[in-house]
């Protein structure tokens, strides 16, 4: 007789995993695969195609399908609740075992650390005694220490970027600014007229865990436009391939929700997956060409509060983070070391964006002010304030030509700021009930998108005409333009929705 690896009961519809050999009740393992994508006992990646039905004899008669009567419907409801309870109990058992292992390791590490500290104290005392004997034999008076340790000063926080980093930024700025002002949209790039024809495409459902549900951020690969990265409330960073409809990697390491994700793709170097969370830390994974997997490379713990921004610098050698602890920081991606950490500002930083030339960065605040700072020196270059009732600026976007900054100027309206004059070029009201979650310019700077609780709206730059709106998706948390601007990707709940030019 077989027993299910999750419920511990004889399965009515037994299936066996071709990877682990364990037997499960079909309905239970399918629910677990949808939520987690792994084998519940071994943790290996598992898909529905890896399950084989067991031809058990004598074959039990299947239950009759529920009729429209109230009692069968009640029994069906109780069965679903029992399934959910069994899955939750199994997850709690796994979490309990993991916690016990972590506690054992912590106790062992604590004991080892105590032994090391005790040995160092003995060696220090022996060295002090030897030094005292040498000083006495040479007639040199010893300086009393009263048993206190010698005070060691901490390394000072960099007040400006190192010279080699500044040189990289200057070189990148000169190269980019010389070309982008004269640059035209690439051949075949989507026009505002084509944006008006955008229509919904098949959505990608059931991403991340159902509890807690929700995707907060999305990024699309420039090298492989079918691959995208998402960060969710379930503390997971997930890499998905749209062309194969498969999860390529589920990366763990955060203790709270993941607020931001990004790719770092540079020719000749491994692809990096980047994330920033509400647990004060940032994670970096690197693609291993030998195994084809993404391996953890660094955990950045610079900040003391939630991370609110993550942007890869145009040089592709630096990454910037902002935090509610009123500071932002810059780190090199070659060795993941910190090269700059700003002094605490007067108020928390709620969003972050970097100018396409790489010399300026914009910082949003909870008081509706936007601060423009010089990346190289950290000095404040300008402050933008829309006035009116204060609100928190959670999203910012520079235009690719570098002349404009897109940002909310109230809870339900968006403004386009002319950085040459530091004035508002135009303000677009979205309706009193609209709450903005994300604004973004496309690569050509000919149109831009606004996402919020009432869906997504796309507008033309300069004419400010509303090109198209999509209201079928509510509470859209993030949007990003796809390859050649031919698609718009958005996150809503556990879904990734896609709109684009009809095929």
Short mmCIF file of C-alpha atoms in Angstrom, two decimals:
data_model
loop_
_atom_site.label_atom_id
_atom_site.label_comp_id
_atom_site.label_asym_id
_atom_site.label_seq_id
_atom_site.Cartn_x
_atom_site.Cartn_y
_atom_site.Cartn_z
CA UNK A 1 0.00 0.00 0.00
CA UNK A 2 1.25 3.47 -0.84
CA UNK A 3 1.12 6.49 1.45
CA UNK A 4 1.12 10.11 0.34
CA UNK A 5 4.33 12.01 1.21
CA UNK A 6 2.32 15.07 2.19
CA UNK A 7 -0.83 13.83 3.96
CA UNK A 8 0.49 10.43 5.14
CA UNK A 9 -2.71 8.72 3.96
CA UNK A 10 -3.29 6.14 1.21
CA UNK A 11 -3.77 8.18 -1.99
CA UNK A 12 -6.93 7.83 -4.08
CA UNK A 13 -5.08 8.96 -7.21
CA UNK A 14 -1.40 8.11 -6.58
CA UNK A 15 1.40 9.64 -8.62
CA UNK A 16 5.15 9.14 -8.29
CA UNK A 17 7.91 11.74 -8.84
CA UNK A 18 10.43 10.66 -11.46
CA UNK A 19 13.08 12.76 -9.71
CA UNK A 20 12.72 11.68 -6.07
CA UNK A 21 10.65 8.48 -6.33
CA UNK A 22 8.21 9.66 -3.65
CA UNK A 23 4.47 8.94 -3.92
CA UNK A 24 1.86 11.69 -3.52
CA UNK A 25 -1.86 12.29 -3.82
CA UNK A 26 -2.23 13.98 -7.22
CA UNK A 27 -4.40 16.90 -6.11
CA UNK A 28 -2.08 17.71 -3.17
CA UNK A 29 1.19 17.64 -5.10
CA UNK A 30 -0.30 19.71 -7.96
CA UNK A 31 -1.35 22.42 -5.50
CA UNK A 32 2.13 22.36 -3.94
CA UNK A 33 3.84 22.59 -7.36
CA UNK A 34 1.68 25.58 -8.35
CA UNK A 35 2.63 27.42 -5.14
CA UNK A 36 6.30 26.44 -4.86
CA UNK A 37 7.54 24.65 -8.01
CA UNK A 38 9.63 22.16 -6.00
CA UNK A 39 9.42 18.63 -4.56
CA UNK A 40 8.06 19.03 -0.98
CA UNK A 41 10.41 16.40 0.47
CA UNK A 42 13.66 16.99 -1.42
CA UNK A 43 13.34 20.64 -2.48
CA UNK A 44 14.31 19.81 -6.07
CA UNK A 45 12.61 21.60 -8.98
CA UNK A 46 9.44 19.70 -9.89
CA UNK A 47 6.89 20.15 -12.65
CA UNK A 48 3.65 18.41 -13.46
CA UNK A 49 5.34 16.63 -16.34
CA UNK A 50 7.67 14.93 -13.82
CA UNK A 51 4.73 13.04 -12.24
CA UNK A 52 3.73 9.52 -13.33
CA UNK A 53 0.40 7.90 -12.47
CA UNK A 54 0.60 4.66 -10.49
CA UNK A 55 -1.57 1.85 -11.89
CA UNK A 56 -2.66 0.37 -8.55
CA UNK A 57 -4.75 -2.87 -8.36
CA UNK A 58 -7.33 -3.61 -7.25
CA UNK A 59 -8.46 -0.26 -8.58
CA UNK A 60 -10.81 1.56 -6.22
CA UNK A 61 -13.99 2.94 -7.71
CA UNK A 62 -13.75 6.72 -8.13
CA UNK A 63 -16.21 8.82 -6.13
CA UNK A 64 -19.27 10.09 -7.88
CA UNK A 65 -19.13 13.67 -9.10
CA UNK A 66 -20.88 16.15 -6.78
CA UNK A 67 -24.45 16.96 -7.70
CA UNK A 68 -26.32 20.19 -7.21
CA UNK A 69 -27.55 19.18 -3.73
CA UNK A 70 -26.33 21.03 -0.66
CA UNK A 71 -24.74 18.09 1.15
CA UNK A 72 -22.28 17.09 -1.64
CA UNK A 73 -21.39 20.73 -2.08
CA UNK A 74 -20.64 20.97 1.65
CA UNK A 75 -18.53 17.82 1.51
CA UNK A 76 -16.59 19.24 -1.43
CA UNK A 77 -15.92 22.44 0.54
CA UNK A 78 -14.74 20.45 3.56
CA UNK A 79 -12.45 18.41 1.33
CA UNK A 80 -10.83 21.58 -0.03
CA UNK A 81 -10.36 22.94 3.48
CA UNK A 82 -8.81 19.66 4.58
CA UNK A 83 -6.38 19.77 1.62
CA UNK A 84 -5.35 23.31 2.53
CA UNK A 85 -4.89 22.29 6.18
CA UNK A 86 -2.71 19.32 5.24
CA UNK A 87 -0.51 21.50 2.98
CA UNK A 88 -0.19 24.16 5.66
CA UNK A 89 0.71 21.57 8.32
CA UNK A 90 3.35 20.10 6.04
CA UNK A 91 4.83 23.55 5.39
CA UNK A 92 4.90 24.27 9.13
CA UNK A 93 6.73 21.00 9.76
CA UNK A 94 9.34 21.92 7.17
CA UNK A 95 9.72 25.40 8.64
CA UNK A 96 10.03 23.90 12.12
CA UNK A 97 12.81 21.55 10.99
CA UNK A 98 14.64 24.39 9.22
CA UNK A 99 14.38 26.57 12.32
CA UNK A 100 15.82 23.79 14.48
CA UNK A 101 18.74 23.41 12.11
CA UNK A 102 19.37 27.16 12.06
CA UNK A 103 19.22 27.29 15.86
CA UNK A 104 21.68 24.42 16.18
CA UNK A 105 24.07 26.17 13.80
CA UNK A 106 23.70 29.49 15.67
CA UNK A 107 24.45 27.81 19.02
CA UNK A 108 27.47 26.08 17.54
CA UNK A 109 28.72 29.37 16.03
CA UNK A 110 28.17 31.16 19.36
CA UNK A 111 30.16 28.52 21.21
CA UNK A 112 32.98 28.66 18.66
CA UNK A 113 33.05 32.47 18.81
CA UNK A 114 33.22 32.40 22.61
CA UNK A 115 36.18 30.03 22.45
CA UNK A 116 37.98 32.26 19.94
CA UNK A 117 37.37 35.38 22.06
CA UNK A 118 38.66 33.61 25.18
CA UNK A 119 41.82 32.50 23.34
CA UNK A 120 42.43 36.02 22.02
CA UNK A 121 42.03 37.51 25.50
CA UNK A 122 44.61 35.04 26.86
CA UNK A 123 47.02 35.89 24.04
CA UNK A 124 46.49 39.63 24.61
CA UNK A 125 47.21 39.33 28.33
CA UNK A 126 50.32 37.24 27.62
CA UNK A 127 51.54 39.83 25.10
CA UNK A 128 50.97 42.67 27.56
CA UNK A 129 52.89 40.80 30.26
CA UNK A 130 55.78 40.12 27.88
CA UNK A 131 55.84 43.80 26.81
CA UNK A 132 55.91 44.90 30.45
CA UNK A 133 58.87 42.58 31.17
CA UNK A 134 60.80 43.92 28.15
CA UNK A 135 60.15 47.55 29.14
CA UNK A 136 61.27 46.81 32.72
CA UNK A 137 64.50 45.17 31.55
CA UNK A 138 65.28 48.16 29.27
CA UNK A 139 64.34 50.76 31.86
CA UNK A 140 61.44 52.14 29.83
CA UNK A 141 58.44 53.21 31.94
CA UNK A 142 55.29 51.38 30.93
CA UNK A 143 52.04 53.17 30.25
CA UNK A 144 49.21 51.85 32.47
CA UNK A 145 46.22 50.60 30.52
CA UNK A 146 43.98 49.73 33.51
CA UNK A 147 43.06 46.54 31.70
CA UNK A 148 41.27 48.48 28.93
CA UNK A 149 41.55 47.63 25.27
CA UNK A 150 43.28 50.02 22.93
CA UNK A 151 40.63 52.05 21.12
CA UNK A 152 40.60 51.60 17.33
CA UNK A 153 38.86 54.13 15.14
CA UNK A 154 36.45 52.93 12.48
CA UNK A 155 37.22 53.51 8.83
CA UNK A 156 35.69 56.78 7.74
CA UNK A 157 32.75 56.72 5.34
CA UNK A 158 33.89 57.97 1.92
CA UNK A 159 32.93 61.63 1.45
CA UNK A 160 33.27 61.36 -2.33
CA UNK A 161 33.73 58.68 -4.95
CA UNK A 162 37.23 57.26 -5.58
CA UNK A 163 39.08 58.79 -8.52
CA UNK A 164 38.89 55.68 -10.73
CA UNK A 165 35.09 55.57 -10.27
CA UNK A 166 34.76 59.29 -11.05
CA UNK A 167 36.85 58.76 -14.19
CA UNK A 168 34.50 55.96 -15.28
CA UNK A 169 31.45 58.19 -14.74
CA UNK A 170 33.03 61.15 -16.58
CA UNK A 171 34.03 58.97 -19.53
CA UNK A 172 30.56 57.43 -19.69
CA UNK A 173 28.88 60.83 -19.43
CA UNK A 174 30.94 62.32 -22.26
CA UNK A 175 30.27 59.32 -24.49
CA UNK A 176 26.54 59.11 -23.78
CA UNK A 177 25.77 62.84 -23.84
CA UNK A 178 27.57 63.23 -27.19
CA UNK A 179 25.39 60.63 -28.87
CA UNK A 180 21.99 60.62 -27.19
CA UNK A 181 21.05 64.25 -27.96
CA UNK A 182 21.41 63.54 -31.70
CA UNK A 183 20.17 59.98 -31.52
CA UNK A 184 16.99 58.96 -33.25
CA UNK A 185 14.78 56.01 -32.34
CA UNK A 186 16.12 52.70 -33.73
CA UNK A 187 14.70 51.45 -37.01
CA UNK A 188 11.44 49.62 -36.46
CA UNK A 189 10.87 51.20 -33.05
CA UNK A 190 7.24 51.57 -32.01
CA UNK A 191 5.60 54.90 -32.82
CA UNK A 192 2.85 56.64 -30.82
CA UNK A 193 0.41 55.71 -33.59
CA UNK A 194 1.24 52.03 -33.09
CA UNK A 195 0.87 52.42 -29.33
CA UNK A 196 -2.77 53.32 -29.93
CA UNK A 197 -3.27 49.80 -31.35
CA UNK A 198 -1.90 48.06 -28.25
CA UNK A 199 -4.12 45.16 -27.14
CA UNK A 200 -4.00 42.63 -24.33
CA UNK A 201 -1.94 39.48 -24.88
CA UNK A 202 -2.10 36.23 -22.87
CA UNK A 203 -1.18 36.90 -19.26
CA UNK A 204 1.26 34.81 -17.22
CA UNK A 205 -0.65 33.73 -14.08
CA UNK A 206 0.15 32.07 -10.75
CA UNK A 207 3.63 33.49 -10.24
CA UNK A 208 5.14 33.45 -6.75
CA UNK A 209 3.36 32.09 -3.69
CA UNK A 210 -0.33 32.60 -3.00
CA UNK A 211 0.40 33.55 0.60
CA UNK A 212 1.34 36.32 0.83
CA UNK A 213 0.36 37.07 -2.77
CA UNK A 214 1.54 39.97 -4.89
CA UNK A 215 4.39 41.02 -7.21
CA UNK A 216 6.09 44.36 -6.48
CA UNK A 217 8.65 44.72 -9.25
CA UNK A 218 9.52 43.44 -12.73
CA UNK A 219 12.56 43.70 -15.03
CA UNK A 220 13.02 42.37 -18.59
CA UNK A 221 16.28 41.00 -19.96
CA UNK A 222 17.79 43.02 -22.83
CA UNK A 223 19.74 39.98 -24.04
CA UNK A 224 16.78 37.56 -24.05
CA UNK A 225 13.52 39.49 -24.24
CA UNK A 226 11.45 36.43 -23.25
CA UNK A 227 13.08 36.26 -19.82
CA UNK A 228 11.95 38.49 -16.99
CA UNK A 229 12.64 38.91 -13.30
CA UNK A 230 10.06 39.53 -10.58
CA UNK A 231 10.18 40.27 -6.86
CA UNK A 232 7.22 39.43 -4.64
CA UNK A 233 5.67 39.71 -1.21
CA UNK A 234 6.64 36.05 -0.65
CA UNK A 235 10.32 37.15 -0.24
CA UNK A 236 11.27 35.36 -3.49
CA UNK A 237 13.07 36.64 -6.59
CA UNK A 238 11.84 34.63 -9.58
CA UNK A 239 13.35 34.34 -13.07
CA UNK A 240 10.82 33.21 -15.70
CA UNK A 241 11.08 32.33 -19.39
CA UNK A 242 7.97 33.35 -21.34
CA UNK A 243 8.93 31.30 -24.42
CA UNK A 244 9.01 28.01 -22.46
CA UNK A 245 6.51 28.96 -19.71
CA UNK A 246 8.96 27.76 -17.06
CA UNK A 247 10.44 29.18 -13.88
CA UNK A 248 14.19 29.22 -14.47
CA UNK A 249 15.14 30.14 -10.90
CA UNK A 250 13.46 30.85 -7.56
CA UNK A 251 16.02 32.74 -5.51
CA UNK A 252 15.68 32.99 -1.75
CA UNK A 253 17.52 35.08 0.80
CA UNK A 254 15.20 37.91 1.78
CA UNK A 255 13.35 37.94 5.10
CA UNK A 256 10.66 40.40 3.96
CA UNK A 257 9.03 41.47 0.70
CA UNK A 258 11.21 42.22 -2.32
CA UNK A 259 10.70 45.85 -3.39
CA UNK A 260 12.92 46.10 -6.49
CA UNK A 261 14.67 43.81 -8.99
CA UNK A 262 17.02 44.43 -11.93
CA UNK A 263 19.33 42.78 -14.46
CA UNK A 264 22.98 43.73 -14.99
CA UNK A 265 23.87 42.48 -18.48
CA UNK A 266 27.30 43.44 -19.80
CA UNK A 267 29.13 41.90 -22.73
CA UNK A 268 31.93 39.58 -21.65
CA UNK A 269 30.72 39.34 -18.02
CA UNK A 270 28.23 37.03 -16.26
CA UNK A 271 24.64 38.22 -15.98
CA UNK A 272 23.81 39.52 -12.50
CA UNK A 273 20.37 39.39 -10.88
CA UNK A 274 19.86 42.19 -8.36
CA UNK A 275 17.24 42.71 -5.69
CA UNK A 276 16.44 45.08 -2.82
CA UNK A 277 13.95 44.35 -0.05
CA UNK A 278 12.07 45.66 2.94
CA UNK A 279 14.46 43.65 5.15
CA UNK A 280 17.18 46.34 4.71
CA UNK A 281 19.38 44.12 2.53
CA UNK A 282 20.22 43.79 -1.16
CA UNK A 283 21.09 40.47 -2.82
CA UNK A 284 23.19 39.75 -5.92
CA UNK A 285 23.22 36.46 -7.86
CA UNK A 286 25.56 35.63 -10.75
CA UNK A 287 24.97 33.26 -13.66
CA UNK A 288 27.26 30.23 -13.62
CA UNK A 289 27.92 29.11 -17.20
CA UNK A 290 29.06 25.65 -16.08
CA UNK A 291 25.91 24.67 -14.18
CA UNK A 292 23.51 27.12 -15.86
CA UNK A 293 22.27 28.22 -12.42
CA UNK A 294 22.36 31.53 -10.59
CA UNK A 295 24.63 31.44 -7.55
CA UNK A 296 24.60 33.96 -4.66
CA UNK A 297 27.52 36.37 -4.93
CA UNK A 298 26.89 39.12 -2.38
CA UNK A 299 24.57 40.34 0.35
CA UNK A 300 24.72 44.10 0.96
CA UNK A 301 23.77 45.28 4.45
CA UNK A 302 24.73 48.94 4.21
CA UNK A 303 21.37 50.45 5.14
CA UNK A 304 19.38 50.44 8.37
CA UNK A 305 15.83 50.55 6.98
CA UNK A 306 13.72 49.45 4.00
CA UNK A 307 15.40 49.77 0.60
CA UNK A 308 13.25 51.97 -1.66
CA UNK A 309 15.34 52.16 -4.82
CA UNK A 310 17.68 50.03 -6.95
CA UNK A 311 19.22 51.33 -10.19
CA UNK A 312 22.12 50.03 -12.30
CA UNK A 313 24.36 52.94 -13.34
CA UNK A 314 24.77 53.54 -17.12
CA UNK A 315 28.42 52.43 -16.81
CA UNK A 316 27.12 48.96 -15.79
CA UNK A 317 29.93 48.90 -13.22
CA UNK A 318 28.01 50.55 -10.37
CA UNK A 319 24.71 50.04 -8.60
CA UNK A 320 22.83 52.56 -6.48
CA UNK A 321 20.48 51.90 -3.55
CA UNK A 322 18.22 54.26 -1.60
CA UNK A 323 16.61 53.68 1.78
CA UNK A 324 14.14 55.01 4.32
CA UNK A 325 17.16 55.52 6.61
CA UNK A 326 17.62 58.88 4.76
CA UNK A 327 20.72 57.77 2.83
CA UNK A 328 21.72 56.29 -0.51
CA UNK A 329 24.81 54.29 -1.44
CA UNK A 330 26.89 53.26 -4.46
CA UNK A 331 28.62 49.90 -4.88
CA UNK A 332 31.02 48.52 -7.46
CA UNK A 333 29.76 45.42 -9.26
CA UNK A 334 33.26 44.09 -9.94
CA UNK A 335 33.92 43.26 -6.27
CA UNK A 336 30.58 44.33 -4.67
CA UNK A 337 32.36 46.84 -2.41
CA UNK A 338 30.82 50.08 -1.22
CA UNK A 339 32.36 53.17 -2.78
CA UNK A 340 30.02 55.82 -1.40
CA UNK A 341 27.44 56.20 1.37
CA UNK A 342 25.71 59.56 1.67
CA UNK A 343 25.32 61.44 4.92
CA UNK A 344 21.80 61.21 6.41
CA UNK A 345 19.39 63.69 4.82
CA UNK A 346 16.63 65.59 6.59
CA UNK A 347 13.97 63.05 5.58
CA UNK A 348 13.70 59.47 4.28
CA UNK A 349 14.29 58.64 0.60
CA UNK A 350 11.24 57.02 -1.00
CA UNK A 351 12.46 56.56 -4.63
CA UNK A 352 15.56 56.71 -6.81
CA UNK A 353 16.40 57.34 -10.49
CA UNK A 354 19.68 57.97 -12.35
CA UNK A 355 20.05 60.37 -15.29
CA UNK A 356 20.83 58.58 -18.59
CA UNK A 357 24.26 60.33 -18.66
CA UNK A 358 25.03 58.88 -15.21
CA UNK A 359 26.15 62.16 -13.61
CA UNK A 360 22.94 63.04 -11.73
CA UNK A 361 20.48 61.13 -9.59
CA UNK A 362 16.97 62.03 -8.46
CA UNK A 363 15.71 61.21 -4.98
CA UNK A 364 12.02 61.24 -4.05
CA UNK A 365 10.90 62.05 -0.51
CA UNK A 366 7.72 61.62 1.61
CA UNK A 367 7.21 65.41 1.61
CA UNK A 368 6.70 65.50 -2.22
CA UNK A 369 10.12 67.10 -2.81
CA UNK A 370 12.53 65.70 -5.42
CA UNK A 371 16.24 66.26 -4.84
CA UNK A 372 18.70 66.28 -7.76
CA UNK A 373 22.25 65.37 -6.64
CA UNK A 374 25.64 65.03 -8.33
CA UNK A 375 26.65 61.37 -8.34
CA UNK A 376 30.39 62.17 -8.26
CA UNK A 377 30.43 64.53 -5.27
CA UNK A 378 27.12 63.79 -3.55
CA UNK A 379 26.29 67.50 -3.44
CA UNK A 380 22.73 68.74 -3.89
CA UNK A 381 22.32 70.34 -7.32
CA UNK A 382 18.62 71.31 -7.22
CA UNK A 383 15.33 70.68 -5.44
CA UNK A 384 11.97 70.27 -7.18
CA UNK A 385 8.79 70.86 -5.20
CA UNK A 386 5.33 70.66 -6.80
CA UNK A 387 3.62 72.40 -3.88
CA UNK A 388 0.14 71.60 -2.61
CA UNK A 389 -0.67 68.85 -0.11
CA UNK A 390 2.48 66.84 0.71
CA UNK A 391 2.59 63.26 -0.59
CA UNK A 392 5.22 60.55 -0.93
CA UNK A 393 7.09 60.36 -4.26
CA UNK A 394 7.41 56.60 -4.83
CA UNK A 395 8.47 56.62 -8.49
CA UNK A 396 10.63 58.68 -10.87
CA UNK A 397 11.78 58.34 -14.49
CA UNK A 398 14.23 60.37 -16.61
CA UNK A 399 13.59 60.70 -20.34
CA UNK A 400 16.28 59.10 -22.49
CA UNK A 401 17.29 62.47 -23.98
CA UNK A 402 17.93 63.69 -20.44
CA UNK A 403 15.83 66.86 -20.74
CA UNK A 404 12.78 65.77 -18.73
CA UNK A 405 11.90 64.06 -15.47
CA UNK A 406 8.58 62.23 -15.09
CA UNK A 407 7.18 62.19 -11.53
CA UNK A 408 3.87 62.48 -9.65
CA UNK A 409 2.94 66.02 -8.63
CA UNK A 410 0.06 64.78 -6.46
CA UNK A 411 -1.50 61.48 -5.47
CA UNK A 412 -3.54 61.40 -8.70
CA UNK A 413 -1.64 63.48 -11.28
CA UNK A 414 1.71 63.23 -13.03
CA UNK A 415 4.05 66.06 -14.06
CA UNK A 416 6.76 66.33 -16.69
CA UNK A 417 9.58 68.54 -15.37
CA UNK A 418 11.88 70.40 -17.80
CA UNK A 419 15.33 70.01 -16.23
CA UNK A 420 16.76 72.83 -18.35
CA UNK A 421 14.45 75.37 -16.69
CA UNK A 422 13.53 73.43 -13.53
CA UNK A 423 9.86 74.11 -14.25
CA UNK A 424 6.82 71.97 -15.00
CA UNK A 425 6.39 71.45 -18.74
CA UNK A 426 2.96 69.87 -18.26
CA UNK A 427 0.77 68.21 -15.64
CA UNK A 428 -1.75 65.47 -16.43
CA UNK A 429 -4.64 64.79 -14.01
CA UNK A 430 -5.63 61.13 -13.82
CA UNK A 431 -8.82 61.35 -11.75
CA UNK A 432 -9.40 61.82 -8.05
CA UNK A 433 -9.56 58.07 -7.36
CA UNK A 434 -6.37 57.21 -9.27
CA UNK A 435 -3.32 56.38 -7.11
CA UNK A 436 0.01 56.28 -8.94
CA UNK A 437 2.33 53.34 -8.33
CA UNK A 438 4.79 53.64 -11.25
CA UNK A 439 5.79 56.08 -14.01
CA UNK A 440 8.20 55.23 -16.84
CA UNK A 441 9.52 56.73 -20.08
CA UNK A 442 10.10 54.52 -23.09
CA UNK A 443 13.55 54.33 -24.74
CA UNK A 444 12.64 56.75 -27.55
CA UNK A 445 11.20 59.34 -25.11
CA UNK A 446 8.21 59.69 -27.48
CA UNK A 447 5.70 58.26 -24.99
CA UNK A 448 5.45 57.24 -21.35
CA UNK A 449 3.32 55.08 -19.08
CA UNK A 450 1.57 55.58 -15.75
CA UNK A 451 0.36 52.64 -13.62
CA UNK A 452 -1.86 52.62 -10.56
CA UNK A 453 -4.89 51.21 -8.81
CA UNK A 454 -7.11 51.79 -11.88
CA UNK A 455 -4.87 50.17 -14.47
CA UNK A 456 -2.37 51.57 -16.97
CA UNK A 457 -2.43 54.64 -19.22
CA UNK A 458 0.02 55.60 -21.99
CA UNK A 459 0.59 59.19 -23.11
CA UNK A 460 2.45 60.85 -25.98
CA UNK A 461 5.32 63.16 -25.07
CA UNK A 462 5.01 66.84 -26.09
CA UNK A 463 1.38 66.54 -27.28
CA UNK A 464 0.36 64.91 -23.95
CA UNK A 465 -2.36 62.98 -25.77
CA UNK A 466 -3.66 59.87 -24.03
CA UNK A 467 -2.79 57.11 -26.49
CA UNK A 468 -4.46 54.15 -24.81
CA UNK A 469 -5.61 52.93 -21.39
CA UNK A 470 -6.05 49.44 -19.93
CA UNK A 471 -8.44 49.08 -17.00
CA UNK A 472 -8.90 45.30 -16.94
CA UNK A 473 -5.98 44.97 -14.49
CA UNK A 474 -6.45 46.67 -11.15
CA UNK A 475 -3.70 47.59 -8.68
CA UNK A 476 -0.85 47.48 -11.20
CA UNK A 477 2.31 47.78 -9.09
CA UNK A 478 5.01 48.04 -11.78
CA UNK A 479 5.35 48.44 -15.56
CA UNK A 480 8.21 48.19 -18.04
CA UNK A 481 8.47 48.54 -21.82
CA UNK A 482 9.58 45.51 -23.83
CA UNK A 483 11.93 45.16 -26.79
CA UNK A 484 11.63 48.00 -29.35
CA UNK A 485 8.77 49.41 -27.26
CA UNK A 486 6.39 46.94 -28.93
CA UNK A 487 5.07 45.61 -25.63
CA UNK A 488 4.22 46.88 -22.18
CA UNK A 489 4.57 44.48 -19.25
CA UNK A 490 2.81 45.05 -15.94
CA UNK A 491 2.40 43.26 -12.62
CA UNK A 492 -0.98 42.88 -10.94
CA UNK A 493 -1.51 40.47 -8.05
CA UNK A 494 0.26 37.22 -8.99
CA UNK A 495 -0.01 37.91 -12.72
CA UNK A 496 2.24 39.48 -15.32
CA UNK A 497 0.03 41.16 -17.92
CA UNK A 498 1.27 42.05 -21.39
CA UNK A 499 -0.11 44.56 -23.88
CA UNK A 500 1.38 45.17 -27.30
CA UNK A 501 1.06 45.64 -31.04
CA UNK A 502 -1.30 42.98 -32.43
CA UNK A 503 0.48 40.15 -34.26
#
